[in-house]
XYZ file of C-alpha atoms in Angstrom:
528
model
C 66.838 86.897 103.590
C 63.573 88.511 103.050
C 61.234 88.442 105.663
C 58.641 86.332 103.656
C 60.505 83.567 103.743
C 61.371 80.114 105.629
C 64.872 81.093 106.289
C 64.260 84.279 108.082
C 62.030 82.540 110.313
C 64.134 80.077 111.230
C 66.285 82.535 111.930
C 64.361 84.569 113.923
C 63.529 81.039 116.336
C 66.697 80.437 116.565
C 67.775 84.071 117.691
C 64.744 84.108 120.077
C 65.961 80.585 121.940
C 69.387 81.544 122.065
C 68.563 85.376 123.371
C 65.966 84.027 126.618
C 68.660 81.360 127.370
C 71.770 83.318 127.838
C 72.170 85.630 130.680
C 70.494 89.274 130.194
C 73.565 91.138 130.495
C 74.802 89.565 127.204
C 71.881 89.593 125.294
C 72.728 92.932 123.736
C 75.467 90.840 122.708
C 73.574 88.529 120.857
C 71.575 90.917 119.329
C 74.802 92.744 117.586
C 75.853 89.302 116.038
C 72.085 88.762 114.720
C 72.062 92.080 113.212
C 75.092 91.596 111.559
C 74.641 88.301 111.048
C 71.277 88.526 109.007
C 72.935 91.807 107.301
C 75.508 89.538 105.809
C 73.232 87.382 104.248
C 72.455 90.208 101.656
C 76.743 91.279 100.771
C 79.421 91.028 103.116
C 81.073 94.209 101.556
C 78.032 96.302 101.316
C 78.223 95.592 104.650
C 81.193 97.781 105.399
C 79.131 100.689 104.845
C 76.955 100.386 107.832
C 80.313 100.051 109.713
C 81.665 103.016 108.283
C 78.411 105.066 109.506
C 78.692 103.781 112.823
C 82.358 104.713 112.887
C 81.678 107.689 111.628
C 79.220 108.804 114.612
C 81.322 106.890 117.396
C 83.874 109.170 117.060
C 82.330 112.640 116.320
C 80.325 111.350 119.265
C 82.994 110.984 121.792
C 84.649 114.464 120.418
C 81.724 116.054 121.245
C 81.585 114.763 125.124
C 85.185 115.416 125.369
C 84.834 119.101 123.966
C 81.229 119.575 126.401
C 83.316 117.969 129.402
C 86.061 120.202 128.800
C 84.321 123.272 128.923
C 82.293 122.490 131.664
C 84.959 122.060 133.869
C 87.152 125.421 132.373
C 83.860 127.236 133.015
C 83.688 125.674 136.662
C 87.152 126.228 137.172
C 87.078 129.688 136.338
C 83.324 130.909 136.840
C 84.823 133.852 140.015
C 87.842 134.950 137.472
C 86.057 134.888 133.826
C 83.980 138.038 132.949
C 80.219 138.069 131.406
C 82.779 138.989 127.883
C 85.171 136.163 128.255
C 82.292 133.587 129.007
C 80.416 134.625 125.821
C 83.104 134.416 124.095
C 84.165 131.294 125.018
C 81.078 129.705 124.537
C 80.884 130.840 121.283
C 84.188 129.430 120.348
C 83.027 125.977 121.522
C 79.682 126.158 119.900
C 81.443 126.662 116.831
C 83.781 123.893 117.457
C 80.872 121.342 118.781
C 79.121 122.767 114.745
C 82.252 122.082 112.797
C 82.269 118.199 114.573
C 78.417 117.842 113.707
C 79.030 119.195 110.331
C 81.982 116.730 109.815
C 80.169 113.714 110.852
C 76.671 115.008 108.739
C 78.765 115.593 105.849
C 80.549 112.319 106.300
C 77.454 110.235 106.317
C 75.571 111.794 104.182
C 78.213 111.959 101.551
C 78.112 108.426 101.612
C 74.562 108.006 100.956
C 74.753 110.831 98.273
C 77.438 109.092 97.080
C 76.278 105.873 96.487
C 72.663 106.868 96.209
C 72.985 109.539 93.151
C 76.123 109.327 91.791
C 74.783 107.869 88.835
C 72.038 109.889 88.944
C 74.516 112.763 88.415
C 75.494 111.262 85.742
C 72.915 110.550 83.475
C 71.652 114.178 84.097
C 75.324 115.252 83.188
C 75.029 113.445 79.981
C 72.535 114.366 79.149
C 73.970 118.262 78.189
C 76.764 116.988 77.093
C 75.365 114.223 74.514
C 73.110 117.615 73.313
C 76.332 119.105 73.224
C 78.020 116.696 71.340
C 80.449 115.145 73.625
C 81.029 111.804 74.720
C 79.200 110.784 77.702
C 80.599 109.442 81.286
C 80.692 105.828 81.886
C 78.188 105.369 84.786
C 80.158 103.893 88.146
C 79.417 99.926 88.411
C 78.312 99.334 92.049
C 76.069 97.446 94.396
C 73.952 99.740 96.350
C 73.638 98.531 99.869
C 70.430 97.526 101.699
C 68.737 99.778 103.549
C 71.219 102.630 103.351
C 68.899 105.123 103.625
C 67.304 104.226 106.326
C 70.615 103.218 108.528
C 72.279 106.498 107.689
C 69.407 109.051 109.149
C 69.404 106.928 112.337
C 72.961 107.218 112.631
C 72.550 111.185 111.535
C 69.622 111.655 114.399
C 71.605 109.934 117.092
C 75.244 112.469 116.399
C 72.602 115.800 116.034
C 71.041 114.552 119.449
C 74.568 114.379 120.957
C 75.108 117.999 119.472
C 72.381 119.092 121.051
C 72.820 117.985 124.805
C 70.142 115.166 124.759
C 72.454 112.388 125.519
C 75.534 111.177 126.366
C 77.642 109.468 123.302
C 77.727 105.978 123.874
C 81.359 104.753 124.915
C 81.486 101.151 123.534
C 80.939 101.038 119.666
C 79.309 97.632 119.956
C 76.567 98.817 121.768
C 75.938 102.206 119.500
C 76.520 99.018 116.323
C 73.698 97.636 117.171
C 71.396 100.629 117.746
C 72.623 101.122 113.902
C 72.540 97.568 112.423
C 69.513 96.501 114.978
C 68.074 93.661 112.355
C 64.634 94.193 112.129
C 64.393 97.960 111.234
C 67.476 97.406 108.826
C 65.411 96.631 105.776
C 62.586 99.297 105.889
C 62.415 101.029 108.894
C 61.051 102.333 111.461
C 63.724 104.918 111.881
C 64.471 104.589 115.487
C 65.970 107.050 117.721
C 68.589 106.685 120.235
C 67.140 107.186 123.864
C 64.265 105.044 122.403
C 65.735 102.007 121.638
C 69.098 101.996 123.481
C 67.698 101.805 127.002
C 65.614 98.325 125.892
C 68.811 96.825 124.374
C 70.800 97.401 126.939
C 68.659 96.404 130.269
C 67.822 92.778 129.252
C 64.451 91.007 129.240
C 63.113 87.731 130.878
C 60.857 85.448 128.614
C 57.565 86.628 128.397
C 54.959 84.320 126.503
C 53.096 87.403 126.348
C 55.371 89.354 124.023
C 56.212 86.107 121.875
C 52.312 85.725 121.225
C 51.543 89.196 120.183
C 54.938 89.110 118.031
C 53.521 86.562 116.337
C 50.146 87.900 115.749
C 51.791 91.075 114.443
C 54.097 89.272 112.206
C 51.286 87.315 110.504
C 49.284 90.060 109.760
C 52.054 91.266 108.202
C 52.301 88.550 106.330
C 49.112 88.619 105.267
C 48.396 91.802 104.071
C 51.858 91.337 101.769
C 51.405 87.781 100.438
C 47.542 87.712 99.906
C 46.869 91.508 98.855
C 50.259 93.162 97.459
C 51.299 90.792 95.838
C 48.295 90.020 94.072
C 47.813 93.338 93.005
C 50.971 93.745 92.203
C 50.478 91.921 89.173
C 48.205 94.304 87.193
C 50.199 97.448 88.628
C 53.305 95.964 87.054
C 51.102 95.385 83.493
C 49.779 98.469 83.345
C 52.247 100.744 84.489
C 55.332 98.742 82.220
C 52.861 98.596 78.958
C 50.698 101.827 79.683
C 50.955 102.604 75.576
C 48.883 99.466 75.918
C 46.362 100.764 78.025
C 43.493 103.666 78.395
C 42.271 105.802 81.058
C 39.923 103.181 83.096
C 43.494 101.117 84.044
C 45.167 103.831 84.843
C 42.787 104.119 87.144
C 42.578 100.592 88.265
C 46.499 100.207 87.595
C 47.019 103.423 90.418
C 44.327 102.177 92.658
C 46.470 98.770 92.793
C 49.489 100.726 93.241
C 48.083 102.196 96.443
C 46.678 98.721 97.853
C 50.009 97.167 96.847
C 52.396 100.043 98.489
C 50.690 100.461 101.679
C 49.777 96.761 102.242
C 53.521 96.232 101.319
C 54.714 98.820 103.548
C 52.817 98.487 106.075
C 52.471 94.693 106.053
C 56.388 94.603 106.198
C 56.361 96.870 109.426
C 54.010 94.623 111.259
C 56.324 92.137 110.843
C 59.722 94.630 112.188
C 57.514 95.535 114.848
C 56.472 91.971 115.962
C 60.150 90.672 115.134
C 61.135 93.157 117.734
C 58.379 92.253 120.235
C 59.646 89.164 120.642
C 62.353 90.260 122.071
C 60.845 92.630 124.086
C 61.734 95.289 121.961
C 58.880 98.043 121.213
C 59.718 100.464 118.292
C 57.748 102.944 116.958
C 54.465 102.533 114.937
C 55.288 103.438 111.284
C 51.499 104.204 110.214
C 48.248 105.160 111.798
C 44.914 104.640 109.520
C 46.943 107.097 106.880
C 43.502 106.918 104.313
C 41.518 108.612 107.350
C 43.106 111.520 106.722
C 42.014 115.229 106.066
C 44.103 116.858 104.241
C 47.871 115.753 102.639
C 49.553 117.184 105.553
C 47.414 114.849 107.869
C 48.521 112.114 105.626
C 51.981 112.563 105.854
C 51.860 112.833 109.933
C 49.855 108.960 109.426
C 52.065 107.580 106.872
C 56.032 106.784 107.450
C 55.813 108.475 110.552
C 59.590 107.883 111.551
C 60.752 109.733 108.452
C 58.125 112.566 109.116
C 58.857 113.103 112.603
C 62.476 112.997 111.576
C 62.219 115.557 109.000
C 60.455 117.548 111.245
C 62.435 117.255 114.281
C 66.136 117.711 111.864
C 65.641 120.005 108.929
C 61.914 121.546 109.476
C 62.199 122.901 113.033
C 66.124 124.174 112.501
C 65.149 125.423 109.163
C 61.630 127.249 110.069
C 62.988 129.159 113.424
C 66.326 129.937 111.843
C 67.670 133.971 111.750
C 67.300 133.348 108.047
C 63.829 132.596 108.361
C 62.788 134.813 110.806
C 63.684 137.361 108.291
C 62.275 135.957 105.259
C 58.870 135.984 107.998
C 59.205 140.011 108.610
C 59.960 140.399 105.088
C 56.657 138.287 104.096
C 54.758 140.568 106.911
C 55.864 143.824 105.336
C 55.582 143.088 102.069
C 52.624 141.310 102.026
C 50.799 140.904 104.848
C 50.658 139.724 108.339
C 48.725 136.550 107.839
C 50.562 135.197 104.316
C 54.038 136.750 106.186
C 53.646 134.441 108.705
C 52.956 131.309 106.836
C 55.669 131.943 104.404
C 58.635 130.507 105.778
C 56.524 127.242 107.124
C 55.788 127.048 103.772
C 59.162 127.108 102.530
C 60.511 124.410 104.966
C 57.639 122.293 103.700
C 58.781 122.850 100.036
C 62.536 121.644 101.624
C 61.481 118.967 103.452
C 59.556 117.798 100.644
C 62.057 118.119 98.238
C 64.224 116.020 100.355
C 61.281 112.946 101.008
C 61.620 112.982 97.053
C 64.796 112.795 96.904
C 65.007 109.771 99.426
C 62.567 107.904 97.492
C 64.738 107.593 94.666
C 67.629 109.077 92.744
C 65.201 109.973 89.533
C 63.079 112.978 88.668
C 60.164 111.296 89.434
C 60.398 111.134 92.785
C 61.830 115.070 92.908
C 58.822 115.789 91.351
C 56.658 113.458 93.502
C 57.982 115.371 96.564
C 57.274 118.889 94.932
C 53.822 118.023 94.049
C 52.966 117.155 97.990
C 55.113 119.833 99.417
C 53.296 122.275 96.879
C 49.650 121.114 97.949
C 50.743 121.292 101.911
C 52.229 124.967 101.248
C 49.174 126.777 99.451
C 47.086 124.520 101.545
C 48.513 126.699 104.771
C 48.345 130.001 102.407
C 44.936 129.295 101.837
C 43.453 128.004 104.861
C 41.742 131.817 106.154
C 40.399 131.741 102.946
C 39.164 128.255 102.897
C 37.678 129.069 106.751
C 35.952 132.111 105.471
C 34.691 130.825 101.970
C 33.571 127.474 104.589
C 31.268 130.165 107.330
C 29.925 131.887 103.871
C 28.399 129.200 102.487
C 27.371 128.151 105.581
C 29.357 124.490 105.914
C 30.195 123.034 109.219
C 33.569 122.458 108.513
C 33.713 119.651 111.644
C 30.599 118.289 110.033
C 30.528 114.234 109.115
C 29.484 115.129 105.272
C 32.099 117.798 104.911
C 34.728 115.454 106.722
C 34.006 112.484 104.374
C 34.119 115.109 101.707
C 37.972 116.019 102.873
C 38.832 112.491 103.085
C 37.665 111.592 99.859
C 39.473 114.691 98.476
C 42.652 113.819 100.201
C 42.870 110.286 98.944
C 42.230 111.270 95.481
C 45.071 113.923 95.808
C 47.523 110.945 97.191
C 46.360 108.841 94.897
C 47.093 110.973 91.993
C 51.109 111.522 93.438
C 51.550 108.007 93.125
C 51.350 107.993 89.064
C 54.662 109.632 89.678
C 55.743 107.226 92.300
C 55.011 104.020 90.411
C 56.153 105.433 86.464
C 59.084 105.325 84.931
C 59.484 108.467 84.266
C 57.783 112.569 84.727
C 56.105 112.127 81.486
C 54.624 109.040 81.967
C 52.849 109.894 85.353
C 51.758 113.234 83.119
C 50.343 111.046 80.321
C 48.904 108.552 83.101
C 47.309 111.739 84.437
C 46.068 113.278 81.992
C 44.152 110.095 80.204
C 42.738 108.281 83.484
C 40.791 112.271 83.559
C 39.619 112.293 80.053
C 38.965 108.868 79.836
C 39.626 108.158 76.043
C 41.926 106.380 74.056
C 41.933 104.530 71.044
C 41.588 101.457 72.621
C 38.110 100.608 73.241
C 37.529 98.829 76.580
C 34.862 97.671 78.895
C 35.148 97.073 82.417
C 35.283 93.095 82.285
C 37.941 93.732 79.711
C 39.891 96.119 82.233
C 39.322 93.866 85.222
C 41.024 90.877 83.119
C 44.441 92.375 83.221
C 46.742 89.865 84.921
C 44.006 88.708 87.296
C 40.794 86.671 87.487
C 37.962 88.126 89.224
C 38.511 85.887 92.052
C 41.297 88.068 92.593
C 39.785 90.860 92.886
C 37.307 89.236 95.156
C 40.120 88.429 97.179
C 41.432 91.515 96.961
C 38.006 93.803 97.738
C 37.643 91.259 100.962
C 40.793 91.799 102.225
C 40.457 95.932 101.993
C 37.053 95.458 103.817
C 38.522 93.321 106.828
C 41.420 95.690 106.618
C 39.074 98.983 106.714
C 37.411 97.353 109.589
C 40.473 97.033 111.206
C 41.250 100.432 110.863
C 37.975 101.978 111.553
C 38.311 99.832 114.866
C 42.010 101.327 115.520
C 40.545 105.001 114.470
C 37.993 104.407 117.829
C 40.735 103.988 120.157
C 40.011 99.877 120.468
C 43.254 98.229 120.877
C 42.420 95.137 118.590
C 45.736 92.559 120.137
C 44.219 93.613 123.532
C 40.607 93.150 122.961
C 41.248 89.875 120.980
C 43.562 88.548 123.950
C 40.474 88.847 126.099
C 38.744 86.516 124.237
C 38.308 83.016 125.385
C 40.654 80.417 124.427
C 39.578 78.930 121.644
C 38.209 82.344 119.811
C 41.889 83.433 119.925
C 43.099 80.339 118.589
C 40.558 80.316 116.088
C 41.607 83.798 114.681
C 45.359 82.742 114.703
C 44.739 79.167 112.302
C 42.358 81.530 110.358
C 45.080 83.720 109.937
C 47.580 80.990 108.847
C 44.961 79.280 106.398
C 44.424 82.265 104.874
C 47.886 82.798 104.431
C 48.292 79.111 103.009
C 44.988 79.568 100.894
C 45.051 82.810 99.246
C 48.783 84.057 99.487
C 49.069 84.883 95.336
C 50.742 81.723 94.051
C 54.569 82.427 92.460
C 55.109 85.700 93.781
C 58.273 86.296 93.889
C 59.042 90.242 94.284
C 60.636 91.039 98.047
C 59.208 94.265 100.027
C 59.348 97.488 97.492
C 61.147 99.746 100.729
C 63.973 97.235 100.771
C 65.476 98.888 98.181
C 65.611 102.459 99.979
């Protein structure tokens, strides 16, 4: 049930009547049997895999409270007869048990996802050397991979480390920590939400507000519009050019990438609006997934504007542990000694940035590609921080205001041609594709002679494109308006009347007008 079509929305109606009619104390109730409910609609036995996860982090959950409980009271029991030796010492002994019950239930969840994620991945790397070899290869495993596995499993993953840590409780029932797993909007493609967040709004129930219904609304058609009239209309030349690139020369590449980035972050982002308004009719607020990502400076800015939930949960999980970890530390005086105070410092940030790009690869996809895609953005963030007294000093040499508006326009430029350039790997089929791709759209030349009314005619008529260039302007407006602090839902709900009603049947005609007839391909972060 994707959300582009009839049937989710008719779902979603129905959900929203039944939710404001029945007392607030069960509406957490009813939004466990949606979530499930709409997660069936994709494969009842995929299905058990979400339950598994939850499962899984119910009960390392409760051993954790039961092993912090316990030694809370033996240590207030005994605080007058236990020494400063014995209460190290027993702390340390139940730190170590509390690690081997987050280990257990990190290892458990994310064996799944490894499992059914890369298994086959594995594979075809194992055959690989052994077809070279000269052995028979291994039958790849035949299964379905479920729906938004990826992004279910670091929720889960955030809410046990969380526990570990002393932030919260563990939930009790299992029904209500199922639906801070399974919660049906975020299921497909995130946002990945975070315990304390989210549980607090399920749980404490919510009176009708027209309010929230109307901006839901507004949120979920904007949504809609930047996937049904823009990414799916470019999707159709990305999908030419990048399957029949042999085809092609170095001017579409060029237009076949710049589609790929109007078609992933309209996608992505279009299909966020519509979580986030999904949710806001509910009275749910989740977490905003991008901010104006193509303003940014420099790749690292990027990443902190783009998928925000998975950066903040990188950062929060893996680059904070990792970066002031003993091991780390070390590596840092080493670096110092070695080589210098400044490049010391920065070594071991730049190391976790490798890691944690390594691992957004990796999440993209079980394929080189996206290894590779990771590397490449991890590699420009780390020599970027190497580099940066360098860049400061070569920057008060030449005598450049670094804050300046030229030089700033000149570092976002910079920056989206960097992105741009990771998504050849993104969007290929494979490393040497992207490197071909690459390496062609910056000479320019290939047999094939071209012109640029021959390249715009791939797939598309230039109406399309018209389309296409209009809907980037309204949606850089949009954005530079969003950039300037102006809340846009706010400053269009103090419009009169009829202005607001005029946007929202603009909105809708456009949608009926222009959406790009026959499209059939479902949001592209569904799959993850």
């Amino acid at each position: 049930m994707s959300f582009s079509t009839v049937a989710y929305f008719l779902f979603l109606i129905i959900g929203i009547v039944v939710y404001y009619v029945i007392p607030r104390k069960y509406q957490w109730i009813w939004l466990l049997i949606m979530s499930y409910g709409y997660y069936f609609t994709f494969d009842v036995k995929t299905s058990l895999f979400m339950v598994y996860a939850t499962v899984t982090i119910y009960v390392c959950g409760l051993v954790l409270d039961n092993i912090r409980v316990k030694s809370d009271t033996y240590l207030k029991n005994n605080k007058e007869t236990l020494t400063k030796e014995e209460k190290k010492k027993y702390k340390e002994s139940v730190k170590r048990k509390k690690r081997l019950v987050l280990t257990a239930g990190v290892i458990l969840d994310f064996g799944m996802l490894a499992v059914m994620k890369y298994t086959n991945f594995a594979i075809e790397n194992l055959n690989s050397i052994i077809t070279r070899l000269g052995g028979e290869p291994i039958a790849l495993v035949k299964w379905v991979l479920p729906i938004g596995i990826s992004f279910f499993t670091f929720q889960a993953v955030s809410y046990i480390v969380d526990v570990y840590q002393g932030k919260y409780e563990a939930q009790k029932n299992p029904f209500k920590l199922g639906l801070f797993v399974s919660f049906f909007p975020q299921i497909m493609q995130g946002p990945i939400g975070r315990y304390d967040k989210l549980m607090p709004q399920f749980l404490e129930g919510r009176k009708f507000n027209l309010i929230n219904v109307q901006f839901g609304l507004q949120r979920i058609g904007w949504g809609l519009a930047k996937k049904m009239i823009l990414a799916d209309r470019a999707a159709v030349v990305v999908m030419e050019v990048f399957q029949h690139y042999e085809m092609y020369s170095g001017l579409h590449y060029i237009l076949g990438v710049l589609m790929y980035t109007i078609q992933l972050y309209m996608d992505f982002s279009g299909g966020i609006d519509i979580v986030i308004g999904s949710a806001e009719m509910f009275g749910i607020t989740m977490d905003e997934n991008f901010r104006q990502p193509f303003f940014s400076k420099s790749i690292g800015e990027f990443w902190r504007r783009w998928h925000i939930s998975l950066g903040a949960w990188m950062k929060d999980y893996i680059f904070y542990p990792m970066s002031l970890s003993k091991a780390m530390n070390k590596f840092g005086k080493w670096g110092k000694k070695h080589i210098g105070n400044t490049v010391g410092k920065t070594l071991p940030i730049c190391f976790a940035n490798m890691v944690i790009f390594f691992i957004v690869g990796i999440w993209h996809g079980p394929a080189w590609k996206f290894i590779i895609y990771g590397i490449y953005n991890g590699f420009i963030i780390a020599v970027s921080n190497l580099l940066e007294p360098v860049y400061k000093k070569g920057l008060e040499k030449c005598h450049i205001n670094g804050d300046g508006k030229a030089w700033t326009a000149f570092k976002v430029f910079r920056t989206f041609v960097l992105v741009v350039i990771g998504f050849y790997f993104d969007m290929s089929n494979s490393v040497s594709q992207a490197l071909c791709m690459i390496k062609w759209s910056i000479i320019g030349i290939r047999p094939t002679q071209f012109n640029l009314r021959d390249t715009l005619a791939i797939g598309l008529d230039v109406k399309d494109y018209v389309i296409i260039l209009m809907g980037c302007i309204v949606i850089l407006i949009v954005s530079i308006m969003k950039e300037k602090g102006i809340k846009v839902r706010e400053a269009l709900a103090k419009k009169p009347l009829p202005v607001r009603w005029l946007v929202y049947y603009g909105i809708v005609v456009l949608i009926l007008l222009f959406s790009y007839p026959g499209a059939t391909q479902g949001f592209l972060y569904a799959n993850f």
